[in-house]
Amino acid sequence: MKAGIVGLPNVGKSTLFNCLSNAKAQSANFPFCTIEPNVGVVNVPDERLTTLAELVNPEKTIPATVEIVDIAGLVKGASKGEGLGNQFLANIRETDAIIHVLRCFDNDNIVHVEGSVDPIRDKEIIDIELQLKDLETVEKRLEKVNRAARTGDKDAQKLQAILNSIKEGLEQAQNVRQLDFSEKDREEVIHGLQLLTDKPVLYVCNVSEADAAGGNPLVEKVEAIATAENAEVLTLAVSIEADINELDTFDERQVFLEDLGLTEPGAAKLIRKAYALLKQQTYFTAGEKEVRAWTFPVGATGPQAAGVIHTDFEKGFIRAEVISFADYINFKTEAKVKEAGKMRIEGKEYIVQDGDVMHFRFNV
């Protein structure tokens, strides 16, 4: 599962990517600085993992991770191949969610590809290009489906109706994720079409240092539009994140944050939000050798979650021994949890919960 950072050129995408991944992608004051997408595997900040490790004192601690992709900047006409349009659209199609960076700060030293700062216009530029590409995809698919539907094929007729609804929405400049479809249709049909505007989105408003703690009117405009889309907004001063990234010690970073009135780096919030955007959760395994956070999709059963460790765990699943995170912290050790009768035995139908501490029993 990976999230792609997108936006117009020079809005701060590559600088943000560097803050997230320490990968040092090229970042400069001219369009198309990023050509090939940069990929970083980023640790997910999680205080629960730290707390468990302090209790268990393992040989090593392994966090959950999320993959972040820095994608080339997009310009008007991308859907027709302008700029790096074709490459941009191919790269974004391979991601599972979109982190859309919008510039919400003035700085005469940093060129804006459109000549002025207007995050709503910038958002619409990218939305339109993605919508046009989706419209092209839907129309091509309809050409084939219409023929099958005329023969009386029920499945083709259902798909035809869905595609026509999507086409109508796109022609009205609506993103597919905004359209009114049942969860069943989305899961069984629409997600399989891999449409660009169907992907979940998080808007990141890149503000100046002075606006890091809030109060930017441009951000408020973005928030109003995002609410209508049922999307989230995160405000970040990417320049500050870059400065934090250069500090060597945790204590130095904390002092810097306190001086700015912030409690943690915005990059940490972004990583957690990206993780949630991808509909991922975490369960833990805890033992003397390692305490580890494992990533699983929301709604996974015990066997499916076990399969994250190894496919044999899923195939030969017998049961899961489960401790809630709260109980583990309350009783301090696994032995005391068992004595208190708080360890549960769960079977194949169990829906794993975020924060579960688990042991799997299996036989292959």
Short mmCIF file of C-alpha atoms in Angstrom, two decimals:
data_model
loop_
_atom_site.label_atom_id
_atom_site.label_comp_id
_atom_site.label_asym_id
_atom_site.label_seq_id
_atom_site.Cartn_x
_atom_site.Cartn_y
_atom_site.Cartn_z
CA MET A 1 0.00 0.00 0.00
CA LYS A 2 1.42 3.37 -0.96
CA ALA A 3 0.37 7.02 -0.93
CA GLY A 4 1.48 9.41 -3.68
CA ILE A 5 2.40 13.05 -3.01
CA VAL A 6 0.98 15.16 -5.85
CA GLY A 7 0.59 18.84 -6.67
CA LEU A 8 1.63 21.54 -9.11
CA PRO A 9 5.38 22.21 -9.53
CA ASN A 10 7.04 24.23 -6.74
CA VAL A 11 4.43 23.71 -4.03
CA GLY A 12 6.83 21.87 -1.68
CA LYS A 13 6.23 18.21 -2.58
CA SER A 14 9.85 17.08 -2.70
CA THR A 15 10.81 19.05 0.42
CA LEU A 16 7.92 17.37 2.25
CA PHE A 17 8.96 13.97 0.91
CA ASN A 18 12.49 14.54 2.25
CA CYS A 19 11.07 15.39 5.67
CA LEU A 20 9.04 12.19 5.69
CA SER A 21 11.65 9.79 4.41
CA ASN A 22 15.09 11.39 4.87
CA ALA A 23 15.65 10.17 1.29
CA LYS A 24 16.92 13.59 0.12
CA ALA A 25 15.02 13.80 -3.14
CA GLN A 26 16.17 16.66 -5.37
CA SER A 27 14.37 19.89 -4.48
CA ALA A 28 14.86 23.18 -6.31
CA ASN A 29 13.12 26.37 -7.45
CA PHE A 30 12.08 25.32 -10.95
CA PRO A 31 9.30 23.19 -12.47
CA PHE A 32 9.76 19.44 -13.01
CA CYS A 33 12.60 19.14 -10.54
CA THR A 34 11.18 15.68 -9.80
CA ILE A 35 10.98 13.56 -12.95
CA GLU A 36 11.26 9.94 -11.86
CA PRO A 37 9.11 9.29 -8.77
CA ASN A 38 11.04 8.99 -5.52
CA VAL A 39 9.90 6.23 -3.18
CA GLY A 40 10.42 6.17 0.59
CA VAL A 41 9.42 3.60 3.21
CA VAL A 42 8.45 5.62 6.27
CA ASN A 43 8.07 4.46 9.89
CA VAL A 44 4.63 5.12 11.37
CA PRO A 45 4.98 7.03 14.69
CA ASP A 46 3.10 5.07 17.37
CA GLU A 47 3.45 5.70 21.10
CA ARG A 48 1.82 2.33 21.82
CA LEU A 49 4.80 0.52 20.29
CA THR A 50 7.20 2.54 22.44
CA THR A 51 5.15 1.78 25.58
CA LEU A 52 5.07 -1.96 24.84
CA ALA A 53 8.81 -2.01 24.21
CA GLU A 54 9.44 -0.30 27.57
CA LEU A 55 7.39 -3.01 29.34
CA VAL A 56 8.83 -6.02 27.49
CA ASN A 57 12.41 -4.76 26.97
CA PRO A 58 12.94 -6.77 23.74
CA GLU A 59 16.17 -7.21 21.76
CA LYS A 60 14.67 -5.09 18.97
CA THR A 61 11.61 -2.97 18.22
CA ILE A 62 10.16 -2.85 14.71
CA PRO A 63 7.58 -0.19 13.74
CA ALA A 64 4.90 -0.34 11.07
CA THR A 65 5.75 1.38 7.80
CA VAL A 66 3.96 3.13 4.96
CA GLU A 67 5.28 3.71 1.44
CA ILE A 68 5.31 7.33 0.22
CA VAL A 69 5.90 8.26 -3.43
CA ASP A 70 6.99 11.73 -4.58
CA ILE A 71 5.44 12.19 -8.04
CA ALA A 72 6.43 14.75 -10.69
CA GLY A 73 4.54 18.06 -10.69
CA LEU A 74 1.51 18.33 -12.97
CA VAL A 75 0.48 21.26 -15.19
CA LYS A 76 -2.55 22.17 -17.32
CA GLY A 77 -2.94 19.81 -20.26
CA ALA A 78 -1.39 16.82 -18.46
CA SER A 79 -4.28 14.60 -19.57
CA LYS A 80 -3.22 15.39 -23.16
CA GLY A 81 0.47 14.78 -22.44
CA GLU A 82 1.58 18.34 -21.55
CA GLY A 83 4.64 18.67 -19.31
CA LEU A 84 5.23 15.26 -17.75
CA GLY A 85 1.50 14.52 -17.86
CA ASN A 86 1.48 10.96 -19.15
CA GLN A 87 4.17 9.91 -16.71
CA PHE A 88 2.49 11.72 -13.82
CA LEU A 89 -0.83 10.01 -14.50
CA ALA A 90 0.76 6.58 -14.82
CA ASN A 91 2.63 7.06 -11.54
CA ILE A 92 -0.46 8.18 -9.64
CA ARG A 93 -2.49 5.26 -11.00
CA GLU A 94 -0.07 2.92 -9.20
CA THR A 95 -0.75 4.49 -5.79
CA ASP A 96 -3.58 3.66 -3.38
CA ALA A 97 -4.19 7.16 -1.99
CA ILE A 98 -3.31 10.76 -2.78
CA ILE A 99 -1.56 13.35 -0.58
CA HIS A 100 -2.36 16.56 -2.47
CA VAL A 101 0.00 19.42 -1.51
CA LEU A 102 -1.40 22.94 -1.97
CA ARG A 103 0.67 26.10 -1.66
CA CYS A 104 -0.87 28.50 0.86
CA PHE A 105 2.04 30.92 1.39
CA ASP A 106 3.46 33.94 -0.43
CA ASN A 107 7.16 34.09 -1.24
CA ASP A 108 8.46 36.16 -4.14
CA ASN A 109 11.65 34.08 -4.21
CA ILE A 110 9.76 30.86 -5.04
CA VAL A 111 8.20 30.90 -8.49
CA HIS A 112 4.59 29.69 -8.83
CA VAL A 113 3.97 27.96 -12.14
CA GLU A 114 0.63 29.81 -12.48
CA GLY A 115 2.11 33.21 -11.51
CA SER A 116 0.13 33.69 -8.27
CA VAL A 117 -0.86 31.87 -5.07
CA ASP A 118 -4.38 30.40 -5.19
CA PRO A 119 -4.78 26.90 -3.70
CA ILE A 120 -8.39 26.52 -4.90
CA ARG A 121 -7.38 27.19 -8.50
CA ASP A 122 -4.39 24.84 -8.11
CA LYS A 123 -6.63 22.09 -6.74
CA GLU A 124 -9.05 22.53 -9.63
CA ILE A 125 -6.23 22.31 -12.19
CA ILE A 126 -5.22 18.90 -10.91
CA ASP A 127 -8.82 17.75 -10.39
CA ILE A 128 -9.71 18.63 -14.00
CA GLU A 129 -6.72 16.79 -15.45
CA LEU A 130 -7.48 13.68 -13.40
CA GLN A 131 -11.17 13.89 -14.29
CA LEU A 132 -10.38 14.19 -18.02
CA LYS A 133 -8.15 11.12 -17.85
CA ASP A 134 -10.84 9.19 -15.96
CA LEU A 135 -13.42 10.26 -18.54
CA GLU A 136 -11.19 8.88 -21.28
CA THR A 137 -10.85 5.59 -19.38
CA VAL A 138 -14.62 5.30 -18.76
CA GLU A 139 -15.54 6.09 -22.38
CA LYS A 140 -13.16 3.42 -23.69
CA ARG A 141 -14.61 0.89 -21.26
CA LEU A 142 -18.17 1.84 -22.25
CA GLU A 143 -17.45 1.10 -25.91
CA LYS A 144 -16.86 -2.55 -25.02
CA VAL A 145 -19.56 -2.82 -22.35
CA ASN A 146 -22.31 -1.34 -24.54
CA ARG A 147 -21.91 -4.14 -27.06
CA ALA A 148 -22.22 -6.83 -24.39
CA ALA A 149 -25.16 -5.03 -22.73
CA ARG A 150 -27.13 -5.06 -26.01
CA THR A 151 -26.98 -8.87 -26.02
CA GLY A 152 -28.86 -8.94 -22.70
CA ASP A 153 -25.85 -9.73 -20.49
CA LYS A 154 -27.04 -8.74 -16.97
CA ASP A 155 -23.54 -8.13 -15.57
CA ALA A 156 -22.69 -5.94 -18.55
CA GLN A 157 -25.92 -3.98 -18.11
CA LYS A 158 -25.13 -3.34 -14.44
CA LEU A 159 -21.61 -2.19 -15.31
CA GLN A 160 -23.02 -0.05 -18.12
CA ALA A 161 -25.32 1.77 -15.68
CA ILE A 162 -22.47 2.39 -13.23
CA LEU A 163 -20.13 3.63 -15.97
CA ASN A 164 -22.80 5.98 -17.33
CA SER A 165 -23.32 7.42 -13.83
CA ILE A 166 -19.56 7.93 -13.44
CA LYS A 167 -19.37 9.54 -16.89
CA GLU A 168 -22.17 11.95 -16.00
CA GLY A 169 -20.47 12.91 -12.73
CA LEU A 170 -17.08 13.47 -14.39
CA GLU A 171 -18.69 15.65 -17.07
CA GLN A 172 -20.04 17.78 -14.22
CA ALA A 173 -16.48 18.11 -12.79
CA GLN A 174 -17.15 15.74 -9.86
CA ASN A 175 -14.53 13.34 -8.61
CA VAL A 176 -15.57 9.68 -8.54
CA ARG A 177 -15.01 9.47 -4.77
CA GLN A 178 -17.77 12.12 -4.35
CA LEU A 179 -20.40 10.24 -6.37
CA ASP A 180 -23.30 8.48 -4.66
CA PHE A 181 -22.69 4.73 -4.95
CA SER A 182 -23.28 1.90 -2.50
CA GLU A 183 -20.26 0.43 -0.70
CA LYS A 184 -21.04 -2.86 -2.47
CA ASP A 185 -20.78 -1.25 -5.92
CA ARG A 186 -17.61 0.55 -4.94
CA GLU A 187 -15.94 -2.59 -3.62
CA GLU A 188 -17.11 -4.97 -6.35
CA VAL A 189 -17.01 -2.72 -9.41
CA ILE A 190 -15.70 0.83 -9.11
CA HIS A 191 -12.40 0.28 -7.27
CA GLY A 192 -11.48 -2.31 -9.90
CA LEU A 193 -11.62 0.38 -12.61
CA GLN A 194 -8.57 2.07 -10.99
CA LEU A 195 -9.89 5.55 -11.66
CA LEU A 196 -7.65 8.39 -10.51
CA THR A 197 -10.39 10.47 -8.87
CA ASP A 198 -11.70 7.44 -6.96
CA LYS A 199 -8.59 7.35 -4.78
CA PRO A 200 -8.97 8.75 -1.23
CA VAL A 201 -7.27 12.14 -0.77
CA LEU A 202 -5.67 14.17 2.02
CA TYR A 203 -5.09 17.85 1.31
CA VAL A 204 -1.87 19.22 2.81
CA CYS A 205 -1.80 23.02 3.00
CA ASN A 206 1.80 24.22 2.91
CA VAL A 207 1.91 27.46 4.93
CA SER A 208 4.58 29.90 6.09
CA GLU A 209 6.30 29.58 9.48
CA ALA A 210 4.13 32.42 10.81
CA ASP A 211 0.96 30.44 10.02
CA ALA A 212 2.18 27.07 11.33
CA ALA A 213 -0.09 27.23 14.38
CA GLY A 214 -3.18 28.18 12.31
CA GLY A 215 -5.13 31.22 11.15
CA ASN A 216 -4.40 31.16 7.42
CA PRO A 217 -7.42 32.34 5.31
CA LEU A 218 -6.31 30.31 2.28
CA VAL A 219 -6.36 27.15 4.41
CA GLU A 220 -9.90 27.98 5.54
CA LYS A 221 -11.01 28.04 1.88
CA VAL A 222 -9.44 24.63 1.28
CA GLU A 223 -11.11 23.26 4.43
CA ALA A 224 -14.55 24.40 3.20
CA ILE A 225 -14.11 22.57 -0.12
CA ALA A 226 -12.63 19.47 1.53
CA THR A 227 -15.63 19.24 3.89
CA ALA A 228 -17.93 19.08 0.86
CA GLU A 229 -15.78 16.22 -0.51
CA ASN A 230 -15.64 14.41 2.84
CA ALA A 231 -11.84 14.75 2.68
CA GLU A 232 -9.37 15.72 5.40
CA VAL A 233 -7.00 18.71 5.52
CA LEU A 234 -3.66 18.96 7.32
CA THR A 235 -1.83 22.27 7.71
CA LEU A 236 1.98 22.06 7.57
CA ALA A 237 4.80 24.58 7.33
CA VAL A 238 7.03 22.44 5.14
CA SER A 239 9.97 24.83 5.60
CA ILE A 240 9.77 24.23 9.37
CA GLU A 241 9.59 20.48 8.84
CA ALA A 242 12.79 20.75 6.78
CA ASP A 243 14.50 22.66 9.61
CA ILE A 244 13.37 20.07 12.18
CA ASN A 245 14.70 17.34 9.93
CA GLU A 246 18.18 18.89 10.06
CA LEU A 247 18.37 18.80 13.89
CA ASP A 248 20.39 15.92 15.29
CA THR A 249 18.73 15.09 18.61
CA PHE A 250 15.21 14.57 19.93
CA ASP A 251 15.77 17.22 22.62
CA GLU A 252 16.80 19.82 20.04
CA ARG A 253 13.69 19.08 18.02
CA GLN A 254 11.42 19.38 21.08
CA VAL A 255 12.87 22.78 22.03
CA PHE A 256 12.42 23.97 18.45
CA LEU A 257 8.80 22.79 18.41
CA GLU A 258 8.01 24.36 21.79
CA ASP A 259 9.36 27.70 20.58
CA LEU A 260 6.85 27.53 17.73
CA GLY A 261 3.96 26.45 19.95
CA LEU A 262 3.78 22.95 18.41
CA THR A 263 3.60 19.60 20.22
CA GLU A 264 5.09 17.32 17.54
CA PRO A 265 6.45 17.54 13.98
CA GLY A 266 3.70 17.90 11.39
CA ALA A 267 5.37 15.13 9.41
CA ALA A 268 4.45 12.65 12.16
CA LYS A 269 0.78 13.69 11.91
CA LEU A 270 0.93 13.35 8.14
CA ILE A 271 2.34 9.83 8.27
CA ARG A 272 -0.41 8.71 10.65
CA LYS A 273 -3.08 10.34 8.47
CA ALA A 274 -1.64 8.68 5.35
CA TYR A 275 -1.75 5.33 7.16
CA ALA A 276 -5.42 5.89 8.05
CA LEU A 277 -6.15 7.14 4.51
CA LEU A 278 -4.89 3.80 3.21
CA LYS A 279 -7.34 2.10 5.63
CA GLN A 280 -4.52 0.42 7.52
CA GLN A 281 -4.43 -0.47 11.22
CA THR A 282 -1.86 -1.98 13.55
CA TYR A 283 -1.67 -5.05 15.76
CA PHE A 284 1.34 -5.96 17.86
CA THR A 285 3.37 -9.02 18.72
CA ALA A 286 5.40 -8.77 21.93
CA GLY A 287 8.17 -11.07 23.08
CA GLU A 288 11.75 -11.02 24.37
CA LYS A 289 13.25 -11.15 20.87
CA GLU A 290 11.13 -8.36 19.39
CA VAL A 291 8.16 -6.10 19.86
CA ARG A 292 6.70 -5.43 16.45
CA ALA A 293 3.89 -3.45 14.85
CA TRP A 294 2.16 -5.27 11.99
CA THR A 295 0.04 -3.52 9.37
CA PHE A 296 -3.32 -5.00 8.39
CA PRO A 297 -6.33 -3.67 6.44
CA VAL A 298 -9.37 -2.47 8.37
CA GLY A 299 -11.87 -5.33 8.72
CA ALA A 300 -9.33 -8.18 8.46
CA THR A 301 -10.15 -11.48 10.17
CA GLY A 302 -7.76 -13.36 12.45
CA PRO A 303 -6.41 -15.59 9.64
CA GLN A 304 -5.98 -12.63 7.28
CA ALA A 305 -4.06 -10.68 9.92
CA ALA A 306 -1.93 -13.75 10.64
CA GLY A 307 -1.13 -13.96 6.93
CA VAL A 308 0.63 -10.60 7.19
CA ILE A 309 3.38 -12.40 9.15
CA HIS A 310 3.50 -15.43 6.83
CA THR A 311 1.10 -17.11 4.42
CA ASP A 312 1.51 -20.37 6.39
CA PHE A 313 0.00 -18.63 9.43
CA GLU A 314 -3.14 -17.91 7.44
CA LYS A 315 -3.38 -21.34 5.77
CA GLY A 316 -2.93 -23.27 9.02
CA PHE A 317 -4.66 -20.83 11.38
CA ILE A 318 -6.07 -22.52 14.50
CA ARG A 319 -6.74 -19.63 16.86
CA ALA A 320 -5.50 -16.25 18.01
CA GLU A 321 -4.63 -15.41 21.61
CA VAL A 322 -5.58 -11.74 21.98
CA ILE A 323 -4.85 -9.10 24.62
CA SER A 324 -6.24 -5.61 24.27
CA PHE A 325 -3.59 -2.90 24.41
CA ALA A 326 -5.32 -1.30 27.41
CA ASP A 327 -5.21 -4.58 29.38
CA TYR A 328 -1.54 -5.16 28.53
CA ILE A 329 -0.65 -1.68 29.80
CA ASN A 330 -2.83 -2.10 32.88
CA PHE A 331 -1.35 -5.44 34.00
CA LYS A 332 2.21 -4.76 32.70
CA THR A 333 3.08 -8.37 31.71
CA GLU A 334 1.49 -11.13 29.65
CA ALA A 335 1.61 -13.48 32.64
CA LYS A 336 -0.42 -11.08 34.79
CA VAL A 337 -2.89 -10.54 31.97
CA LYS A 338 -3.48 -14.32 31.86
CA GLU A 339 -3.85 -14.50 35.65
CA ALA A 340 -6.52 -11.81 35.47
CA GLY A 341 -8.37 -13.78 32.77
CA LYS A 342 -8.00 -10.98 30.26
CA MET A 343 -6.40 -12.99 27.44
CA ARG A 344 -9.10 -13.96 24.89
CA ILE A 345 -9.13 -16.93 22.54
CA GLU A 346 -10.48 -15.88 19.13
CA GLY A 347 -11.31 -17.98 16.08
CA LYS A 348 -11.39 -17.57 12.31
CA GLU A 349 -14.32 -15.12 12.30
CA TYR A 350 -12.70 -12.63 14.70
CA ILE A 351 -12.30 -9.11 13.27
CA VAL A 352 -8.92 -7.87 14.46
CA GLN A 353 -8.98 -4.54 16.28
CA ASP A 354 -6.45 -1.72 16.07
CA GLY A 355 -4.00 -2.12 18.96
CA ASP A 356 -4.58 -5.84 19.64
CA VAL A 357 -1.56 -7.68 21.04
CA MET A 358 -1.65 -11.14 19.45
CA HIS A 359 -0.18 -14.64 19.38
CA PHE A 360 -1.23 -16.98 16.54
CA ARG A 361 -1.52 -20.75 16.82
CA PHE A 362 -1.29 -22.55 13.49
CA ASN A 363 -0.53 -25.92 11.97
CA VAL A 364 0.60 -26.59 8.40
#
